[in-house]
PDB file of C-alpha atoms in Angstrom:
ATOM      1  CA  UNK A   1     -75.886 -21.115  37.496  1.00  0.00           C
ATOM      2  CA  UNK A   2     -78.527 -21.474  34.786  1.00  0.00           C
ATOM      3  CA  UNK A   3     -80.473 -18.240  34.754  1.00  0.00           C
ATOM      4  CA  UNK A   4     -82.910 -18.622  31.854  1.00  0.00           C
ATOM      5  CA  UNK A   5     -85.206 -15.588  31.895  1.00  0.00           C
ATOM      6  CA  UNK A   6     -88.465 -17.541  31.733  1.00  0.00           C
ATOM      7  CA  UNK A   7     -87.905 -19.283  35.073  1.00  0.00           C
ATOM      8  CA  UNK A   8     -87.170 -16.053  36.949  1.00  0.00           C
ATOM      9  CA  UNK A   9     -89.411 -13.444  35.278  1.00  0.00           C
ATOM     10  CA  UNK A  10     -90.515 -10.704  37.618  1.00  0.00           C
ATOM     11  CA  UNK A  11     -88.261 -11.700  40.505  1.00  0.00           C
ATOM     12  CA  UNK A  12     -86.306  -9.276  42.692  1.00  0.00           C
ATOM     13  CA  UNK A  13     -83.413  -9.187  40.217  1.00  0.00           C
ATOM     14  CA  UNK A  14     -85.759  -8.194  37.391  1.00  0.00           C
ATOM     15  CA  UNK A  15     -87.303  -5.455  39.511  1.00  0.00           C
ATOM     16  CA  UNK A  16     -83.915  -3.888  40.279  1.00  0.00           C
ATOM     17  CA  UNK A  17     -82.538  -4.383  36.760  1.00  0.00           C
ATOM     18  CA  UNK A  18     -85.572  -2.969  34.974  1.00  0.00           C
ATOM     19  CA  UNK A  19     -86.148  -0.088  37.401  1.00  0.00           C
ATOM     20  CA  UNK A  20     -82.559   1.047  36.920  1.00  0.00           C
ATOM     21  CA  UNK A  21     -82.636   0.419  33.173  1.00  0.00           C
ATOM     22  CA  UNK A  22     -85.667   2.696  32.827  1.00  0.00           C
ATOM     23  CA  UNK A  23     -83.970   5.384  34.919  1.00  0.00           C
ATOM     24  CA  UNK A  24     -80.786   5.067  32.875  1.00  0.00           C
ATOM     25  CA  UNK A  25     -82.548   5.454  29.524  1.00  0.00           C
ATOM     26  CA  UNK A  26     -84.593   8.379  30.848  1.00  0.00           C
ATOM     27  CA  UNK A  27     -81.373  10.076  31.957  1.00  0.00           C
ATOM     28  CA  UNK A  28     -79.795   9.557  28.533  1.00  0.00           C
ATOM     29  CA  UNK A  29     -82.929  10.936  26.876  1.00  0.00           C
ATOM     30  CA  UNK A  30     -82.573  14.258  28.656  1.00  0.00           C
ATOM     31  CA  UNK A  31     -80.474  15.134  25.611  1.00  0.00           C
ATOM     32  CA  UNK A  32     -82.401  15.222  22.318  1.00  0.00           C
ATOM     33  CA  UNK A  33     -79.845  13.326  20.241  1.00  0.00           C
ATOM     34  CA  UNK A  34     -80.765   9.860  18.965  1.00  0.00           C
ATOM     35  CA  UNK A  35     -79.893   6.744  20.976  1.00  0.00           C
ATOM     36  CA  UNK A  36     -79.185   3.211  19.812  1.00  0.00           C
ATOM     37  CA  UNK A  37     -80.377   0.668  22.400  1.00  0.00           C
ATOM     38  CA  UNK A  38     -78.874  -2.826  22.088  1.00  0.00           C
ATOM     39  CA  UNK A  39     -79.856  -5.970  24.021  1.00  0.00           C
ATOM     40  CA  UNK A  40     -77.404  -8.853  23.531  1.00  0.00           C
ATOM     41  CA  UNK A  41     -79.317 -11.603  25.418  1.00  0.00           C
ATOM     42  CA  UNK A  42     -82.917 -10.558  24.864  1.00  0.00           C
ATOM     43  CA  UNK A  43     -84.717 -13.745  25.915  1.00  0.00           C
ATOM     44  CA  UNK A  44     -88.381 -14.221  24.962  1.00  0.00           C
ATOM     45  CA  UNK A  45     -89.375 -10.578  25.447  1.00  0.00           C
ATOM     46  CA  UNK A  46     -92.624 -11.327  27.294  1.00  0.00           C
ATOM     47  CA  UNK A  47     -93.358 -13.844  30.049  1.00  0.00           C
ATOM     48  CA  UNK A  48     -96.503 -15.443  31.426  1.00  0.00           C
ATOM     49  CA  UNK A  49     -96.282 -15.236  35.216  1.00  0.00           C
ATOM     50  CA  UNK A  50     -98.963 -17.935  35.441  1.00  0.00           C
ATOM     51  CA  UNK A  51     -97.075 -20.220  33.041  1.00  0.00           C
ATOM     52  CA  UNK A  52     -95.365 -23.456  34.051  1.00  0.00           C
ATOM     53  CA  UNK A  53     -91.793 -22.148  34.128  1.00  0.00           C
ATOM     54  CA  UNK A  54     -92.560 -19.018  36.167  1.00  0.00           C
ATOM     55  CA  UNK A  55     -94.844 -20.962  38.500  1.00  0.00           C
ATOM     56  CA  UNK A  56     -92.151 -23.573  39.076  1.00  0.00           C
ATOM     57  CA  UNK A  57     -90.049 -20.998  40.942  1.00  0.00           C
ATOM     58  CA  UNK A  58     -92.790 -18.598  42.093  1.00  0.00           C
ATOM     59  CA  UNK A  59     -90.204 -15.820  42.304  1.00  0.00           C
ATOM     60  CA  UNK A  60     -92.514 -13.048  41.069  1.00  0.00           C
ATOM     61  CA  UNK A  61     -94.234 -13.122  44.458  1.00  0.00           C
ATOM     62  CA  UNK A  62     -91.043 -11.747  46.014  1.00  0.00           C
ATOM     63  CA  UNK A  63     -90.430  -9.305  43.185  1.00  0.00           C
ATOM     64  CA  UNK A  64     -92.931  -7.522  40.955  1.00  0.00           C
ATOM     65  CA  UNK A  65     -95.888  -8.463  43.161  1.00  0.00           C
ATOM     66  CA  UNK A  66     -94.235  -6.797  46.165  1.00  0.00           C
ATOM     67  CA  UNK A  67     -93.718  -3.584  44.181  1.00  0.00           C
ATOM     68  CA  UNK A  68     -97.332  -3.614  43.004  1.00  0.00           C
ATOM     69  CA  UNK A  69     -98.464  -4.013  46.612  1.00  0.00           C
ATOM     70  CA  UNK A  70     -96.587  -0.819  47.524  1.00  0.00           C
ATOM     71  CA  UNK A  71     -96.978   2.771  46.436  1.00  0.00           C
ATOM     72  CA  UNK A  72     -93.536   4.386  46.507  1.00  0.00           C
ATOM     73  CA  UNK A  73     -93.645   7.029  43.728  1.00  0.00           C
ATOM     74  CA  UNK A  74     -89.974   6.392  42.879  1.00  0.00           C
ATOM     75  CA  UNK A  75     -91.087   3.046  41.445  1.00  0.00           C
ATOM     76  CA  UNK A  76     -94.001   4.462  39.416  1.00  0.00           C
ATOM     77  CA  UNK A  77     -92.115   4.265  36.097  1.00  0.00           C
ATOM     78  CA  UNK A  78     -91.378   0.593  36.710  1.00  0.00           C
ATOM     79  CA  UNK A  79     -94.994  -0.176  37.596  1.00  0.00           C
ATOM     80  CA  UNK A  80     -96.142   1.697  34.483  1.00  0.00           C
ATOM     81  CA  UNK A  81     -93.846  -0.405  32.272  1.00  0.00           C
ATOM     82  CA  UNK A  82     -95.327  -3.629  33.652  1.00  0.00           C
ATOM     83  CA  UNK A  83     -98.905  -2.323  33.451  1.00  0.00           C
ATOM     84  CA  UNK A  84     -98.353  -1.480  29.783  1.00  0.00           C
ATOM     85  CA  UNK A  85     -98.355  -5.206  28.894  1.00  0.00           C
ATOM     86  CA  UNK A  86    -101.265  -6.152  31.160  1.00  0.00           C
ATOM     87  CA  UNK A  87    -104.979  -5.585  30.532  1.00  0.00           C
ATOM     88  CA  UNK A  88    -105.920  -5.480  34.220  1.00  0.00           C
ATOM     89  CA  UNK A  89    -104.392  -4.146  37.446  1.00  0.00           C
ATOM     90  CA  UNK A  90    -102.697  -7.445  38.369  1.00  0.00           C
ATOM     91  CA  UNK A  91     -99.356  -8.323  36.699  1.00  0.00           C
ATOM     92  CA  UNK A  92    -100.105 -11.545  34.811  1.00  0.00           C
ATOM     93  CA  UNK A  93     -97.561 -10.873  32.065  1.00  0.00           C
ATOM     94  CA  UNK A  94     -94.037  -9.589  32.582  1.00  0.00           C
ATOM     95  CA  UNK A  95     -92.060  -7.559  30.026  1.00  0.00           C
ATOM     96  CA  UNK A  96     -88.435  -8.472  29.518  1.00  0.00           C
ATOM     97  CA  UNK A  97     -85.778  -5.861  28.805  1.00  0.00           C
ATOM     98  CA  UNK A  98     -86.518  -5.631  25.043  1.00  0.00           C
ATOM     99  CA  UNK A  99     -90.210  -4.904  25.608  1.00  0.00           C
ATOM    100  CA  UNK A 100     -89.346  -2.288  28.225  1.00  0.00           C
ATOM    101  CA  UNK A 101     -86.777  -0.669  25.931  1.00  0.00           C
ATOM    102  CA  UNK A 102     -89.353  -0.622  23.120  1.00  0.00           C
ATOM    103  CA  UNK A 103     -91.726   1.323  25.375  1.00  0.00           C
ATOM    104  CA  UNK A 104     -89.038   3.952  25.979  1.00  0.00           C
ATOM    105  CA  UNK A 105     -88.157   4.611  22.324  1.00  0.00           C
ATOM    106  CA  UNK A 106     -88.508   8.114  20.935  1.00  0.00           C
ATOM    107  CA  UNK A 107     -88.975   8.584  17.173  1.00  0.00           C
ATOM    108  CA  UNK A 108     -85.254   9.234  16.711  1.00  0.00           C
ATOM    109  CA  UNK A 109     -84.080   6.184  18.721  1.00  0.00           C
ATOM    110  CA  UNK A 110     -83.141   2.690  17.471  1.00  0.00           C
ATOM    111  CA  UNK A 111     -83.618  -0.679  19.186  1.00  0.00           C
ATOM    112  CA  UNK A 112     -81.532  -3.720  18.119  1.00  0.00           C
ATOM    113  CA  UNK A 113     -81.988  -6.971  20.041  1.00  0.00           C
ATOM    114  CA  UNK A 114     -80.496 -10.445  19.885  1.00  0.00           C
ATOM    115  CA  UNK A 115     -81.299 -13.942  21.154  1.00  0.00           C
ATOM    116  CA  UNK A 116     -79.292 -17.020  20.150  1.00  0.00           C
ATOM    117  CA  UNK A 117     -81.559 -19.724  21.648  1.00  0.00           C
ATOM    118  CA  UNK A 118     -83.815 -20.769  18.724  1.00  0.00           C
ATOM    119  CA  UNK A 119     -87.035 -21.298  20.688  1.00  0.00           C
ATOM    120  CA  UNK A 120     -86.580 -18.062  22.615  1.00  0.00           C
ATOM    121  CA  UNK A 121     -85.700 -16.175  19.411  1.00  0.00           C
ATOM    122  CA  UNK A 122     -88.944 -17.392  17.828  1.00  0.00           C
ATOM    123  CA  UNK A 123     -90.936 -16.248  20.867  1.00  0.00           C
ATOM    124  CA  UNK A 124     -89.033 -12.949  20.873  1.00  0.00           C
ATOM    125  CA  UNK A 125     -90.041 -12.137  17.301  1.00  0.00           C
ATOM    126  CA  UNK A 126     -93.669 -12.687  18.251  1.00  0.00           C
ATOM    127  CA  UNK A 127     -93.370 -10.598  21.412  1.00  0.00           C
ATOM    128  CA  UNK A 128     -91.769  -7.709  19.515  1.00  0.00           C
ATOM    129  CA  UNK A 129     -94.284  -7.680  16.656  1.00  0.00           C
ATOM    130  CA  UNK A 130     -95.652  -4.165  16.240  1.00  0.00           C
ATOM    131  CA  UNK A 131     -92.532  -2.522  17.699  1.00  0.00           C
ATOM    132  CA  UNK A 132     -89.657  -0.963  15.765  1.00  0.00           C
ATOM    133  CA  UNK A 133     -87.063  -3.431  17.049  1.00  0.00           C
ATOM    134  CA  UNK A 134     -84.598  -5.165  14.749  1.00  0.00           C
ATOM    135  CA  UNK A 135     -84.270  -8.790  15.937  1.00  0.00           C
ATOM    136  CA  UNK A 136     -81.108 -10.898  15.451  1.00  0.00           C
ATOM    137  CA  UNK A 137     -80.347 -14.576  16.196  1.00  0.00           C
ATOM    138  CA  UNK A 138     -76.575 -14.658  16.686  1.00  0.00           C
ATOM    139  CA  UNK A 139     -73.874 -15.419  19.198  1.00  0.00           C
ATOM    140  CA  UNK A 140     -74.307 -12.680  21.775  1.00  0.00           C
ATOM    141  CA  UNK A 141     -70.651 -11.746  22.075  1.00  0.00           C
ATOM    142  CA  UNK A 142     -70.049 -11.620  18.333  1.00  0.00           C
ATOM    143  CA  UNK A 143     -73.222  -9.528  18.016  1.00  0.00           C
ATOM    144  CA  UNK A 144     -72.129  -7.154  20.799  1.00  0.00           C
ATOM    145  CA  UNK A 145     -68.894  -6.271  19.040  1.00  0.00           C
ATOM    146  CA  UNK A 146     -70.449  -6.197  15.569  1.00  0.00           C
ATOM    147  CA  UNK A 147     -72.923  -3.501  16.643  1.00  0.00           C
ATOM    148  CA  UNK A 148     -70.177  -1.115  17.764  1.00  0.00           C
ATOM    149  CA  UNK A 149     -69.676   1.709  17.290  1.00  0.00           C
ATOM    150  CA  UNK A 150     -73.380   2.483  17.139  1.00  0.00           C
ATOM    151  CA  UNK A 151     -74.928   4.252  14.163  1.00  0.00           C
ATOM    152  CA  UNK A 152     -75.995   7.117  16.430  1.00  0.00           C
ATOM    153  CA  UNK A 153     -73.500   9.210  18.415  1.00  0.00           C
ATOM    154  CA  UNK A 154     -74.809   7.803  21.716  1.00  0.00           C
ATOM    155  CA  UNK A 155     -76.020   4.386  22.743  1.00  0.00           C
ATOM    156  CA  UNK A 156     -76.641   1.786  25.434  1.00  0.00           C
ATOM    157  CA  UNK A 157     -75.772  -1.911  25.418  1.00  0.00           C
ATOM    158  CA  UNK A 158     -77.532  -4.303  27.828  1.00  0.00           C
ATOM    159  CA  UNK A 159     -75.717  -7.587  28.519  1.00  0.00           C
ATOM    160  CA  UNK A 160     -77.942 -10.006  30.432  1.00  0.00           C
ATOM    161  CA  UNK A 161     -76.823 -13.626  29.905  1.00  0.00           C
ATOM    162  CA  UNK A 162     -78.268 -16.752  31.570  1.00  0.00           C
ATOM    163  CA  UNK A 163     -74.826 -17.729  32.965  1.00  0.00           C
ATOM    164  CA  UNK A 164     -75.295 -21.280  31.648  1.00  0.00           C
ATOM    165  CA  UNK A 165     -71.651 -21.547  30.552  1.00  0.00           C
ATOM    166  CA  UNK A 166     -68.762 -21.825  32.990  1.00  0.00           C
ATOM    167  CA  UNK A 167     -66.769 -19.284  30.965  1.00  0.00           C
ATOM    168  CA  UNK A 168     -69.579 -16.677  30.817  1.00  0.00           C
ATOM    169  CA  UNK A 169     -67.798 -14.139  33.011  1.00  0.00           C
ATOM    170  CA  UNK A 170     -64.526 -14.629  31.123  1.00  0.00           C
ATOM    171  CA  UNK A 171     -66.318 -13.994  27.796  1.00  0.00           C
ATOM    172  CA  UNK A 172     -67.959 -10.876  29.197  1.00  0.00           C
ATOM    173  CA  UNK A 173     -64.620  -9.550  30.452  1.00  0.00           C
ATOM    174  CA  UNK A 174     -62.868 -10.185  27.144  1.00  0.00           C
ATOM    175  CA  UNK A 175     -65.696  -8.729  25.064  1.00  0.00           C
ATOM    176  CA  UNK A 176     -66.088  -5.679  27.282  1.00  0.00           C
ATOM    177  CA  UNK A 177     -62.385  -4.899  26.882  1.00  0.00           C
ATOM    178  CA  UNK A 178     -62.688  -5.128  23.095  1.00  0.00           C
ATOM    179  CA  UNK A 179     -65.959  -3.168  23.065  1.00  0.00           C
ATOM    180  CA  UNK A 180     -64.428  -0.366  25.095  1.00  0.00           C
ATOM    181  CA  UNK A 181     -61.574  -0.058  22.633  1.00  0.00           C
ATOM    182  CA  UNK A 182     -64.106   0.377  19.810  1.00  0.00           C
ATOM    183  CA  UNK A 183     -66.603   2.523  21.722  1.00  0.00           C
ATOM    184  CA  UNK A 184     -64.994   4.163  24.735  1.00  0.00           C
ATOM    185  CA  UNK A 185     -67.746   6.719  25.355  1.00  0.00           C
ATOM    186  CA  UNK A 186     -70.676   4.270  25.209  1.00  0.00           C
ATOM    187  CA  UNK A 187     -72.892   3.169  28.082  1.00  0.00           C
ATOM    188  CA  UNK A 188     -72.907  -0.555  28.889  1.00  0.00           C
ATOM    189  CA  UNK A 189     -74.974  -2.419  31.507  1.00  0.00           C
ATOM    190  CA  UNK A 190     -73.913  -5.931  32.576  1.00  0.00           C
ATOM    191  CA  UNK A 191     -76.268  -7.927  34.793  1.00  0.00           C
ATOM    192  CA  UNK A 192     -75.116 -10.854  36.958  1.00  0.00           C
ATOM    193  CA  UNK A 193     -76.532 -13.106  39.711  1.00  0.00           C
ATOM    194  CA  UNK A 194     -74.908 -13.238  43.148  1.00  0.00           C
ATOM    195  CA  UNK A 195     -74.323 -16.675  44.606  1.00  0.00           C
ATOM    196  CA  UNK A 196     -70.738 -16.931  45.822  1.00  0.00           C
ATOM    197  CA  UNK A 197     -69.266 -13.735  47.265  1.00  0.00           C
ATOM    198  CA  UNK A 198     -65.603 -14.666  46.804  1.00  0.00           C
ATOM    199  CA  UNK A 199     -66.112 -15.559  43.131  1.00  0.00           C
ATOM    200  CA  UNK A 200     -67.823 -12.241  42.556  1.00  0.00           C
ATOM    201  CA  UNK A 201     -65.048 -10.260  44.287  1.00  0.00           C
ATOM    202  CA  UNK A 202     -62.530 -12.045  42.055  1.00  0.00           C
ATOM    203  CA  UNK A 203     -64.494 -11.104  38.915  1.00  0.00           C
ATOM    204  CA  UNK A 204     -64.900  -7.504  40.017  1.00  0.00           C
ATOM    205  CA  UNK A 205     -61.133  -7.246  40.411  1.00  0.00           C
ATOM    206  CA  UNK A 206     -60.644  -8.586  36.867  1.00  0.00           C
ATOM    207  CA  UNK A 207     -63.003  -5.920  35.539  1.00  0.00           C
ATOM    208  CA  UNK A 208     -61.215  -3.233  37.532  1.00  0.00           C
ATOM    209  CA  UNK A 209     -57.929  -4.259  35.917  1.00  0.00           C
ATOM    210  CA  UNK A 210     -59.370  -3.440  32.487  1.00  0.00           C
ATOM    211  CA  UNK A 211     -58.819   0.202  33.437  1.00  0.00           C
ATOM    212  CA  UNK A 212     -62.168   1.374  32.098  1.00  0.00           C
ATOM    213  CA  UNK A 213     -62.915   4.834  33.536  1.00  0.00           C
ATOM    214  CA  UNK A 214     -66.343   5.365  35.128  1.00  0.00           C
ATOM    215  CA  UNK A 215     -67.309   1.794  36.011  1.00  0.00           C
ATOM    216  CA  UNK A 216     -70.141   1.725  38.555  1.00  0.00           C
ATOM    217  CA  UNK A 217     -71.207  -1.388  40.467  1.00  0.00           C
ATOM    218  CA  UNK A 218     -74.720  -1.774  41.921  1.00  0.00           C
ATOM    219  CA  UNK A 219     -75.169  -4.774  44.227  1.00  0.00           C
ATOM    220  CA  UNK A 220     -78.337  -6.167  45.803  1.00  0.00           C
ATOM    221  CA  UNK A 221     -77.812  -8.728  48.563  1.00  0.00           C
ATOM    222  CA  UNK A 222     -81.202 -10.016  49.678  1.00  0.00           C
ATOM    223  CA  UNK A 223     -80.196 -11.501  53.013  1.00  0.00           C
ATOM    224  CA  UNK A 224     -78.369 -10.112  56.031  1.00  0.00           C
ATOM    225  CA  UNK A 225     -75.910 -13.030  55.864  1.00  0.00           C
ATOM    226  CA  UNK A 226     -74.867 -15.122  52.865  1.00  0.00           C
ATOM    227  CA  UNK A 227     -76.995 -18.205  52.207  1.00  0.00           C
ATOM    228  CA  UNK A 228     -74.522 -20.866  50.956  1.00  0.00           C
ATOM    229  CA  UNK A 229     -75.318 -22.547  47.670  1.00  0.00           C
ATOM    230  CA  UNK A 230     -78.400 -20.501  46.763  1.00  0.00           C
ATOM    231  CA  UNK A 231     -79.217 -17.302  44.894  1.00  0.00           C
ATOM    232  CA  UNK A 232     -78.324 -14.379  47.187  1.00  0.00           C
ATOM    233  CA  UNK A 233     -79.158 -11.443  44.934  1.00  0.00           C
ATOM    234  CA  UNK A 234     -77.943  -9.754  41.778  1.00  0.00           C
ATOM    235  CA  UNK A 235     -76.029  -6.769  40.544  1.00  0.00           C
ATOM    236  CA  UNK A 236     -75.162  -4.535  37.628  1.00  0.00           C
ATOM    237  CA  UNK A 237     -71.917  -3.170  36.282  1.00  0.00           C
ATOM    238  CA  UNK A 238     -72.571   0.100  34.458  1.00  0.00           C
ATOM    239  CA  UNK A 239     -69.944   1.678  32.212  1.00  0.00           C
ATOM    240  CA  UNK A 240     -70.227   5.463  31.732  1.00  0.00           C
ATOM    241  CA  UNK A 241     -73.480   6.077  33.641  1.00  0.00           C
ATOM    242  CA  UNK A 242     -74.714   9.630  32.966  1.00  0.00           C
ATOM    243  CA  UNK A 243     -74.594  12.206  35.748  1.00  0.00           C
ATOM    244  CA  UNK A 244     -78.385  12.578  35.806  1.00  0.00           C
ATOM    245  CA  UNK A 245     -78.670   8.861  36.576  1.00  0.00           C
ATOM    246  CA  UNK A 246     -76.090   8.716  39.370  1.00  0.00           C
ATOM    247  CA  UNK A 247     -77.523  11.823  41.061  1.00  0.00           C
ATOM    248  CA  UNK A 248     -80.914  10.192  41.541  1.00  0.00           C
ATOM    249  CA  UNK A 249     -79.630   6.701  42.299  1.00  0.00           C
ATOM    250  CA  UNK A 250     -79.454   6.602  46.116  1.00  0.00           C
ATOM    251  CA  UNK A 251     -83.161   7.212  46.877  1.00  0.00           C
ATOM    252  CA  UNK A 252     -84.247   4.759  44.192  1.00  0.00           C
ATOM    253  CA  UNK A 253     -81.954   2.062  45.591  1.00  0.00           C
ATOM    254  CA  UNK A 254     -83.420   2.587  49.065  1.00  0.00           C
ATOM    255  CA  UNK A 255     -86.959   2.352  47.679  1.00  0.00           C
ATOM    256  CA  UNK A 256     -86.075  -0.908  45.924  1.00  0.00           C
ATOM    257  CA  UNK A 257     -84.318  -2.372  48.983  1.00  0.00           C
ATOM    258  CA  UNK A 258     -87.316  -1.614  51.200  1.00  0.00           C
ATOM    259  CA  UNK A 259     -89.783  -3.082  48.697  1.00  0.00           C
ATOM    260  CA  UNK A 260     -87.836  -6.299  48.139  1.00  0.00           C
ATOM    261  CA  UNK A 261     -86.349  -7.191  51.550  1.00  0.00           C
ATOM    262  CA  UNK A 262     -87.357 -10.769  52.476  1.00  0.00           C
ATOM    263  CA  UNK A 263     -89.238 -11.255  55.729  1.00  0.00           C
ATOM    264  CA  UNK A 264     -86.807 -11.146  58.632  1.00  0.00           C
ATOM    265  CA  UNK A 265     -84.033  -9.497  56.594  1.00  0.00           C
ATOM    266  CA  UNK A 266     -83.149  -5.917  55.817  1.00  0.00           C
ATOM    267  CA  UNK A 267     -80.881  -6.719  52.891  1.00  0.00           C
ATOM    268  CA  UNK A 268     -78.471  -4.294  51.234  1.00  0.00           C
ATOM    269  CA  UNK A 269     -78.665  -2.448  47.937  1.00  0.00           C
ATOM    270  CA  UNK A 270     -75.920   0.021  47.192  1.00  0.00           C
ATOM    271  CA  UNK A 271     -73.610   1.403  44.548  1.00  0.00           C
ATOM    272  CA  UNK A 272     -69.872   2.031  44.434  1.00  0.00           C
ATOM    273  CA  UNK A 273     -67.374   3.072  41.810  1.00  0.00           C
ATOM    274  CA  UNK A 274     -65.094   0.238  40.773  1.00  0.00           C
ATOM    275  CA  UNK A 275     -63.153   2.751  38.693  1.00  0.00           C
ATOM    276  CA  UNK A 276     -63.644   6.491  38.406  1.00  0.00           C
TER     277      UNK A 276
END
């Protein structure tokens, strides 16, 4: 599955990913100590929802536009993050993870982002101009390990690849194992698309066998039954989620499920511990 950010900006997966990412950073920031925020596959940073690539899929209509049509206060922080890059009330531009993380920075926090694709890296530097982000153009998995342990006592790594390579999940598994050995107390978020349920169950079992304590899995299945051969939803693996985040997770997941359920489907959005 090729999941280049620009084709899918603002879709249901982005809504879930970015809503939870904001909540996760906010939970970590309940302590005053500095955070290092790292994005390994940063993409372009900012996306034109009226541009050719986003219009080709039209997925924002079933994602960010649905949230903007609603008023659930649990999604106010997400709406505010999108509004911050738009001049008017309608979401014409969509912020990727690095732009959202930049909005959340406190004076003591650091943001380090990476994008290997040359054209996207060029766009990323432009999108991040005026922020305090350090931008790299490196292999994502080499970069991930090179940044650990973080310069600050606490940190968060976001791993959000396009899944263009057939060995993407294998590289994530191998790098996560090595990263955990270097940085056992750190928080890591791994995003993935859901297409084939059996393949995902197999991968989840491989991650469980790594023996990493406190590995949480959030899964969003859009449809009430699997739709063969198409995108069925997305999920996150979260290593070491803070208590303040997990305590407020259930109502936010229900708010997101209700906002994003396709017509005629209820969908499911839940969380379970893979390892605890």
